[in-house]
Short mmCIF file of C-alpha atoms and ligand atoms in Angstrom, two decimals:
data_model
loop_
_atom_site.label_atom_id
_atom_site.label_comp_id
_atom_site.label_asym_id
_atom_site.label_seq_id
_atom_site.Cartn_x
_atom_site.Cartn_y
_atom_site.Cartn_z
CA UNK Y 1 2.94 -23.07 4.39
CA UNK Y 2 5.80 -23.39 6.93
CA UNK Y 3 8.35 -20.57 7.38
CA UNK Y 4 11.14 -22.75 5.90
CA UNK Y 5 9.04 -23.24 2.76
CA UNK Y 6 9.15 -19.48 2.19
CA UNK Y 7 12.85 -19.77 1.37
CA UNK Y 8 12.01 -22.13 -1.50
CA UNK Y 9 10.07 -19.28 -3.10
CA UNK Y 10 13.02 -16.89 -2.96
CA UNK Y 11 15.21 -16.30 -6.03
CA UNK Y 12 18.53 -18.16 -5.76
CA UNK Y 13 20.60 -14.99 -6.20
CA UNK Y 14 18.71 -13.32 -3.34
CA UNK Y 15 18.90 -16.33 -1.04
CA UNK Y 16 22.68 -16.40 -1.47
CA UNK Y 17 23.12 -12.62 -1.54
CA UNK Y 18 26.03 -11.15 0.34
CA UNK Y 19 24.43 -7.80 1.25
CA UNK Y 20 26.23 -4.47 1.28
CA UNK Y 21 27.62 -3.72 4.67
CA UNK Y 22 27.64 -0.05 5.60
CA UNK Y 23 30.46 1.58 7.54
CA UNK Y 24 28.06 2.07 10.47
CA UNK Y 25 27.04 -1.60 10.47
CA UNK Y 26 30.69 -2.55 10.82
CA UNK Y 27 31.66 -0.09 13.55
CA UNK Y 28 29.34 -0.32 16.55
CA UNK Y 29 31.51 1.24 19.29
CA UNK Y 30 31.19 4.67 20.87
CA UNK Y 31 31.23 7.49 18.32
CA UNK Y 32 34.50 9.34 18.16
CA UNK Y 33 35.99 10.96 15.08
CA UNK Y 34 34.04 9.47 12.18
CA UNK Y 35 36.36 8.93 9.25
CA UNK Y 36 34.86 5.61 8.13
CA UNK Y 37 31.99 6.50 5.80
CA UNK Y 38 33.41 9.07 3.39
CA UNK Y 39 31.17 11.77 4.78
CA UNK Y 40 31.93 15.48 4.51
CA UNK Y 41 33.35 16.40 7.94
CA UNK Y 42 31.73 19.86 8.13
CA UNK Y 43 28.50 19.67 10.08
CA UNK Y 44 25.36 21.13 8.48
CA UNK Y 45 22.88 18.69 10.04
CA UNK Y 46 22.82 16.53 6.92
CA UNK Y 47 26.44 15.60 6.28
CA UNK Y 48 26.16 12.16 7.93
CA UNK Y 49 24.43 9.12 6.45
CA UNK Y 50 21.10 8.24 8.15
CA UNK Y 51 21.67 6.56 11.49
CA UNK Y 52 20.52 2.99 12.01
CA UNK Y 53 19.44 3.97 15.55
CA UNK Y 54 17.07 6.64 14.21
CA UNK Y 55 15.60 4.17 11.72
CA UNK Y 56 15.16 1.68 14.54
CA UNK Y 57 13.45 4.33 16.67
CA UNK Y 58 10.81 5.01 13.99
CA UNK Y 59 10.37 1.30 13.33
CA UNK Y 60 9.74 0.67 17.03
CA UNK Y 61 7.31 3.56 17.33
CA UNK Y 62 5.30 2.32 14.35
CA UNK Y 63 5.46 -1.32 15.46
CA UNK Y 64 4.34 -0.41 18.97
CA UNK Y 65 1.25 1.59 18.04
CA UNK Y 66 0.29 -0.97 15.38
CA UNK Y 67 0.88 -3.83 17.81
CA UNK Y 68 3.37 -5.53 15.44
CA UNK Y 69 6.49 -7.30 16.72
CA UNK Y 70 9.44 -5.12 15.54
CA UNK Y 71 11.16 -8.13 13.98
CA UNK Y 72 8.07 -8.70 11.81
CA UNK Y 73 7.99 -5.06 10.69
CA UNK Y 74 9.74 -3.55 7.67
CA UNK Y 75 9.95 0.10 6.63
CA UNK Y 76 10.17 0.99 2.96
CA UNK Y 77 10.34 4.15 0.88
CA UNK Y 78 6.56 4.12 0.55
CA UNK Y 79 4.56 0.92 0.04
CA UNK Y 80 5.68 1.18 -3.54
CA UNK Y 81 9.17 0.10 -2.47
CA UNK Y 82 7.65 -2.82 -0.54
CA UNK Y 83 5.76 -3.91 -3.68
CA UNK Y 84 8.95 -3.64 -5.74
CA UNK Y 85 10.85 -5.69 -3.13
CA UNK Y 86 8.25 -8.46 -3.39
CA UNK Y 87 9.13 -8.80 -7.07
CA UNK Y 88 12.87 -8.47 -6.57
CA UNK Y 89 12.93 -11.10 -3.81
CA UNK Y 90 10.46 -13.66 -5.12
CA UNK Y 91 10.18 -13.42 -8.92
CA UNK Y 92 12.68 -14.56 -11.51
CA UNK Y 93 12.33 -12.28 -14.54
CA UNK Y 94 10.96 -14.12 -17.55
CA UNK Y 95 10.14 -17.22 -15.48
CA UNK Y 96 7.80 -16.46 -12.60
CA UNK Y 97 4.43 -14.74 -12.64
CA UNK Y 98 2.32 -12.60 -10.34
CA UNK Y 99 -1.46 -12.55 -10.06
CA UNK Y 100 -3.52 -9.48 -9.22
CA UNK Y 101 -7.16 -8.56 -9.06
CA UNK Y 102 -8.56 -6.04 -11.56
CA UNK Y 103 -9.32 -3.26 -11.18
CA UNK Y 104 -6.89 -2.49 -8.42
CA UNK Y 105 -3.87 -0.34 -7.59
CA UNK Y 106 -1.93 0.18 -10.83
CA UNK Y 107 1.56 -0.21 -9.36
CA UNK Y 108 1.26 -4.00 -9.01
CA UNK Y 109 1.30 -4.32 -12.80
CA UNK Y 110 3.76 -1.50 -13.49
CA UNK Y 111 6.31 -2.99 -11.10
CA UNK Y 112 5.78 -6.45 -12.64
CA UNK Y 113 6.53 -4.91 -16.06
CA UNK Y 114 9.61 -3.10 -14.74
CA UNK Y 115 10.90 -6.31 -13.18
CA UNK Y 116 10.26 -8.38 -16.32
CA UNK Y 117 7.65 -10.51 -14.55
CA UNK Y 118 4.46 -11.73 -16.23
CA UNK Y 119 1.36 -10.30 -14.57
CA UNK Y 120 -2.01 -12.03 -14.69
CA UNK Y 121 -5.08 -9.89 -14.03
CA UNK Y 122 -8.12 -11.60 -12.59
CA UNK Y 123 -11.32 -9.54 -12.89
CA UNK Y 124 -13.30 -9.05 -9.68
CA UNK Y 125 -16.62 -10.88 -9.52
CA UNK Y 126 -20.06 -9.36 -9.21
CA UNK Y 127 -20.26 -6.59 -6.62
CA UNK Y 128 -16.43 -6.34 -6.91
CA UNK Y 129 -16.12 -9.63 -5.00
CA UNK Y 130 -12.90 -11.61 -4.59
CA UNK Y 131 -12.70 -14.15 -7.46
CA UNK Y 132 -11.20 -17.01 -5.42
CA UNK Y 133 -11.88 -19.84 -7.89
CA UNK Y 134 -10.63 -17.83 -10.87
CA UNK Y 135 -7.41 -16.96 -9.03
CA UNK Y 136 -6.78 -20.59 -8.13
CA UNK Y 137 -7.54 -21.62 -11.72
CA UNK Y 138 -5.03 -19.14 -13.16
CA UNK Y 139 -2.03 -19.95 -10.95
CA UNK Y 140 0.68 -22.51 -11.63
CA UNK Y 141 4.00 -23.62 -10.11
CA UNK Y 142 5.64 -20.36 -11.22
CA UNK Y 143 3.07 -18.16 -9.47
CA UNK Y 144 5.09 -16.43 -6.78
CA UNK Y 145 2.95 -13.44 -5.83
CA UNK Y 146 -0.73 -12.65 -5.46
CA UNK Y 147 -1.65 -9.01 -4.86
CA UNK Y 148 -4.91 -8.29 -3.08
CA UNK Y 149 -5.90 -4.82 -2.01
CA UNK Y 150 -8.40 -4.55 0.83
CA UNK Y 151 -10.23 -2.19 1.01
CA UNK Y 152 -9.62 -2.19 -2.72
CA UNK Y 153 -8.61 0.86 -4.72
CA UNK Y 154 -10.62 2.05 -6.70
CA UNK Y 155 -13.71 0.02 -5.77
CA UNK Y 156 -13.60 0.79 -2.02
CA UNK Y 157 -14.86 -2.56 -0.76
CA UNK Y 158 -13.18 -4.88 1.74
CA UNK Y 159 -12.43 -8.30 0.26
CA UNK Y 160 -13.98 -11.41 1.79
CA UNK Y 161 -12.08 -12.63 4.84
CA UNK Y 162 -12.91 -16.30 4.23
CA UNK Y 163 -11.87 -15.91 0.59
CA UNK Y 164 -8.47 -14.53 1.59
CA UNK Y 165 -8.03 -17.34 4.14
CA UNK Y 166 -8.70 -19.90 1.43
CA UNK Y 167 -6.11 -18.24 -0.84
CA UNK Y 168 -3.59 -18.21 2.02
CA UNK Y 169 -4.13 -21.97 2.30
CA UNK Y 170 -4.07 -22.79 -1.41
CA UNK Y 171 -2.12 -20.19 -3.38
CA UNK Y 172 1.36 -21.61 -4.12
CA UNK Y 173 3.27 -18.33 -3.56
CA UNK Y 174 3.24 -15.27 -1.33
CA UNK Y 175 -0.07 -13.49 -0.74
CA UNK Y 176 0.38 -9.72 -0.45
CA UNK Y 177 -2.57 -7.90 1.12
CA UNK Y 178 -2.31 -4.15 0.60
CA UNK Y 179 -4.10 -2.42 3.48
CA UNK Y 180 -3.33 1.19 2.53
CA UNK Y 181 -6.93 2.08 3.45
CA UNK Y 182 -7.61 -0.40 6.27
CA UNK Y 183 -7.63 2.37 8.89
CA UNK Y 184 -10.86 3.70 7.36
CA UNK Y 185 -12.60 0.33 7.52
CA UNK Y 186 -14.67 -1.00 10.39
CA UNK Y 187 -13.37 -4.48 9.60
CA UNK Y 188 -10.14 -5.66 11.21
CA UNK Y 189 -7.03 -5.98 9.03
CA UNK Y 190 -5.12 -9.21 8.47
CA UNK Y 191 -1.76 -8.36 10.04
CA UNK Y 192 -2.40 -10.54 13.09
CA UNK Y 193 -2.58 -13.59 10.79
CA UNK Y 194 1.12 -13.39 9.90
CA UNK Y 195 2.22 -15.84 12.64
CA UNK Y 196 -0.25 -18.39 11.27
CA UNK Y 197 0.50 -17.73 7.60
CA UNK Y 198 4.18 -17.04 6.88
CA UNK Y 199 3.24 -16.65 3.20
CA UNK Y 200 1.24 -13.50 4.09
CA UNK Y 201 2.70 -10.03 3.59
CA UNK Y 202 0.51 -7.15 4.82
CA UNK Y 203 1.32 -3.70 3.45
CA UNK Y 204 0.35 -0.51 5.24
CA UNK Y 205 1.54 3.05 4.80
CA UNK Y 206 1.86 6.41 6.49
CA UNK Y 207 0.61 8.01 3.25
CA UNK Y 208 -3.14 7.83 3.81
CA UNK Y 209 -4.69 7.69 7.30
CA UNK Y 210 -1.55 9.24 8.82
CA UNK Y 211 -1.36 12.05 6.31
CA UNK Y 212 2.30 11.75 5.34
CA UNK Y 213 2.22 10.91 1.63
CA UNK Y 214 4.98 13.48 1.09
CA UNK Y 215 7.39 11.65 3.39
CA UNK Y 216 7.32 8.22 1.68
CA UNK Y 217 7.08 5.65 4.45
CA UNK Y 218 5.57 2.27 3.75
CA UNK Y 219 5.18 -0.55 6.24
CA UNK Y 220 5.18 -4.30 5.71
CA UNK Y 221 4.26 -6.83 8.35
CA UNK Y 222 5.53 -10.25 7.40
CA UNK Y 223 7.29 -13.31 8.73
CA UNK Y 224 10.70 -12.39 10.12
CA UNK Y 225 12.40 -14.36 7.31
CA UNK Y 226 10.69 -12.07 4.78
CA UNK Y 227 11.61 -8.94 6.77
CA UNK Y 228 15.25 -10.11 6.80
CA UNK Y 229 15.18 -10.63 3.03
CA UNK Y 230 13.64 -7.19 2.43
CA UNK Y 231 16.27 -5.60 4.67
CA UNK Y 232 19.08 -7.26 2.72
CA UNK Y 233 17.71 -6.22 -0.68
CA UNK Y 234 16.60 -2.63 0.01
CA UNK Y 235 19.02 0.26 -0.54
CA UNK Y 236 21.08 0.55 2.65
CA UNK Y 237 19.74 4.09 3.25
CA UNK Y 238 16.26 3.79 1.76
CA UNK Y 239 14.81 6.36 4.18
CA UNK Y 240 16.64 9.65 4.65
CA UNK Y 241 17.50 11.35 7.94
CA UNK Y 242 15.01 14.21 7.60
CA UNK Y 243 12.24 11.82 6.64
CA UNK Y 244 12.92 9.66 9.71
CA UNK Y 245 13.00 12.72 11.98
CA UNK Y 246 9.87 14.28 10.52
CA UNK Y 247 7.97 11.00 10.69
CA UNK Y 248 8.93 10.59 14.36
CA UNK Y 249 7.81 14.15 15.13
CA UNK Y 250 4.63 14.08 13.06
CA UNK Y 251 3.32 10.61 13.86
CA UNK Y 252 0.50 11.15 16.31
CA UNK Y 253 -1.88 8.20 16.54
CA UNK Y 254 -4.39 10.22 18.61
CA UNK Y 255 -4.63 13.03 16.10
CA UNK Y 256 -4.89 10.49 13.28
CA UNK Y 257 -7.69 8.66 15.08
CA UNK Y 258 -9.62 11.96 15.20
CA UNK Y 259 -8.98 12.65 11.50
CA UNK Y 260 -10.01 9.12 10.56
CA UNK Y 261 -13.29 9.52 12.47
CA UNK Y 262 -14.01 12.83 10.70
CA UNK Y 263 -13.14 11.41 7.28
CA UNK Y 264 -15.36 8.37 7.85
CA UNK Y 265 -18.30 10.49 8.88
CA UNK Y 266 -17.70 12.77 5.88
CA UNK Y 267 -17.46 9.77 3.55
CA UNK Y 268 -20.86 8.56 4.70
CA UNK Y 269 -22.39 12.05 4.50
CA UNK Y 270 -20.95 12.49 0.99
CA UNK Y 271 -22.25 9.06 -0.08
CA UNK Y 272 -25.77 9.95 1.04
CA UNK Y 273 -25.70 13.40 -0.57
CA UNK Y 274 -24.30 12.10 -3.86
CA UNK Y 275 -26.80 9.25 -4.08
CA UNK Y 276 -29.55 11.89 -3.97
CA UNK Y 277 -28.24 13.68 -7.07
CA UNK Y 278 -29.72 12.86 -10.47
CA UNK Y 279 -26.48 12.49 -12.43
CA UNK Y 280 -25.00 9.93 -10.06
CA UNK Y 281 -26.62 6.58 -10.71
CA UNK Y 282 -24.77 4.61 -8.04
CA UNK Y 283 -22.44 5.26 -5.11
CA UNK Y 284 -20.57 2.05 -4.34
CA UNK Y 285 -20.19 1.13 -0.66
CA UNK Y 286 -16.75 2.18 0.56
CA UNK Y 287 -14.59 1.15 3.52
CA UNK Y 288 -11.87 3.49 2.26
CA UNK Y 289 -11.59 7.28 2.08
CA UNK Y 290 -12.78 7.65 -1.44
CA UNK Y 291 -16.03 6.90 -3.21
CA UNK Y 292 -16.46 5.23 -6.57
CA UNK Y 293 -19.56 6.64 -8.26
CA UNK Y 294 -21.26 5.67 -11.50
CA UNK Y 295 -22.65 8.33 -13.77
CA UNK Y 296 -24.21 8.51 -17.23
CA UNK Y 297 -21.41 10.57 -18.73
CA UNK Y 298 -18.24 10.47 -16.60
CA UNK Y 299 -16.20 12.62 -19.00
CA UNK Y 300 -18.80 15.40 -18.93
CA UNK Y 301 -19.06 15.41 -15.14
CA UNK Y 302 -15.26 15.27 -14.88
CA UNK Y 303 -14.97 18.36 -17.12
CA UNK Y 304 -17.71 20.20 -15.25
CA UNK Y 305 -15.88 19.64 -11.95
CA UNK Y 306 -12.54 20.54 -13.49
CA UNK Y 307 -13.78 23.89 -14.79
CA UNK Y 308 -14.86 24.66 -11.22
CA UNK Y 309 -11.47 23.74 -9.84
CA UNK Y 310 -12.35 20.27 -8.51
CA UNK Y 311 -10.12 17.46 -9.70
CA UNK Y 312 -11.31 13.86 -9.45
CA UNK Y 313 -10.10 10.61 -10.99
CA UNK Y 314 -11.76 9.21 -14.10
CA UNK Y 315 -11.81 5.43 -13.62
CA UNK Y 316 -14.25 4.73 -16.44
CA UNK Y 317 -11.71 2.79 -18.50
CA UNK Y 318 -10.90 0.33 -15.67
CA UNK Y 319 -12.41 -3.13 -16.12
CA UNK Y 320 -15.84 -3.38 -14.48
CA UNK Y 321 -15.78 0.37 -13.73
CA UNK Y 322 -17.54 1.69 -16.84
CA UNK Y 323 -19.01 5.14 -16.22
CA UNK Y 324 -17.21 5.68 -12.93
CA UNK Y 325 -15.30 8.48 -11.25
CA UNK Y 326 -13.32 8.11 -8.03
CA UNK Y 327 -13.66 10.94 -5.54
CA UNK Y 328 -11.41 11.25 -2.50
CA UNK Y 329 -13.15 12.52 0.61
CA UNK Y 330 -12.07 16.10 1.31
CA UNK Y 331 -12.46 18.41 4.29
CA UNK Y 332 -16.09 19.16 5.26
CA UNK Y 333 -15.87 22.49 3.34
CA UNK Y 334 -14.42 20.81 0.25
CA UNK Y 335 -17.13 18.17 0.35
CA UNK Y 336 -19.82 20.85 0.62
CA UNK Y 337 -18.40 22.48 -2.49
CA UNK Y 338 -18.29 19.14 -4.32
CA UNK Y 339 -21.93 18.45 -3.47
CA UNK Y 340 -22.99 21.97 -4.55
CA UNK Y 341 -21.06 21.69 -7.81
CA UNK Y 342 -22.59 18.32 -8.68
CA UNK Y 343 -26.08 19.57 -7.78
CA UNK Y 344 -25.49 22.54 -10.06
CA UNK Y 345 -24.49 20.13 -12.89
CA UNK Y 346 -27.80 18.32 -12.30
CA UNK Y 347 -29.65 21.53 -12.97
CA UNK Y 348 -27.98 22.57 -16.24
C1 PLP F 1 -2.03 5.14 -2.08
C2 PLP F 1 -1.79 3.67 -2.11
C3 PLP F 1 -0.60 3.14 -1.64
C4 PLP F 1 0.40 4.08 -1.04
O1 PLP F 1 1.63 3.89 -1.47
P1 PLP F 1 2.82 4.70 -0.78
O2 PLP F 1 3.94 4.33 -1.69
O3 PLP F 1 2.96 4.15 0.60
O4 PLP F 1 2.47 6.14 -0.78
C5 PLP F 1 -0.42 1.78 -1.63
N1 PLP F 1 -1.39 0.96 -2.07
C6 PLP F 1 -2.55 1.45 -2.52
C7 PLP F 1 -3.61 0.52 -2.94
C8 PLP F 1 -2.78 2.80 -2.57
O5 PLP F 1 -3.94 3.27 -3.05
#
């Protein structure tokens, strides 16, 4: 798909949108007395609207350590905003449809429902594999979005690279690959494919590997035409001043690299320990920082853990996930306690 073909996928009202222009976009000179933006004049550190320069500073810091060109990088209020923008930019309510694998991250469907867009769930194949043929069989000329999550939540596996390439070649709309957990995988992500595939949108986030879920910063790498569209459609001040400042201060790729290494080692230690317990019948291979485990009686194990103050996610009602719980990897001490508590359940 060529970059100019992307525009054909965009809703007419978005393509012709005259975006809101903020006071600070219009006045670019040296700051003097600011009476242009209806701000309270008394300084308390928060009385001004977020500065575009500060936003730019964070965008450049993130783009530089990720190795993304800044003009192919978008910052959203969490990845959730990026997912919502995909619908708002590409899908006409009541007309277009979006495809998604199942089970996967629940927000793809919720945001389709909110935006009045039909969602089509395609069950993963055996071993949670990418169902390429089934996806291609279920799409039509109104299919504008395909959501893939790799490593997938809640199954933990990385989706087949060649399968995604084939979908990038043949799917008629935008292919969104959510890489919220890619930092925990040994396999490379897909962001470097954006120049070759302008119909690819890669989502990443500061919420997981970078430990800033409370801040709400999501990242999209996409063709610059897509980034421009997202920037026109987002709220003018989608990320607040304190969030921008805190993200700039907190973002420390070296510290995160250390944490990621510890979490990966803990994940593998936890997987081994859990596979040796009697009640856990299977620990699915994970490239993420959680483990999906299958057990005889997920509700009973869930309750046992809960009464001992350990909260996990019951995924047993998700398609293909019968009998499963999803466990995030904790600190080494938390994982020790989890292992002890499950061993104790084995012995009752
Ligand atoms: C946690 C998660 C996100 C994170 O979303 P944010 O809005 O950036 O916090 C995105 N996608 C998946 C699959 C997730 O599991």
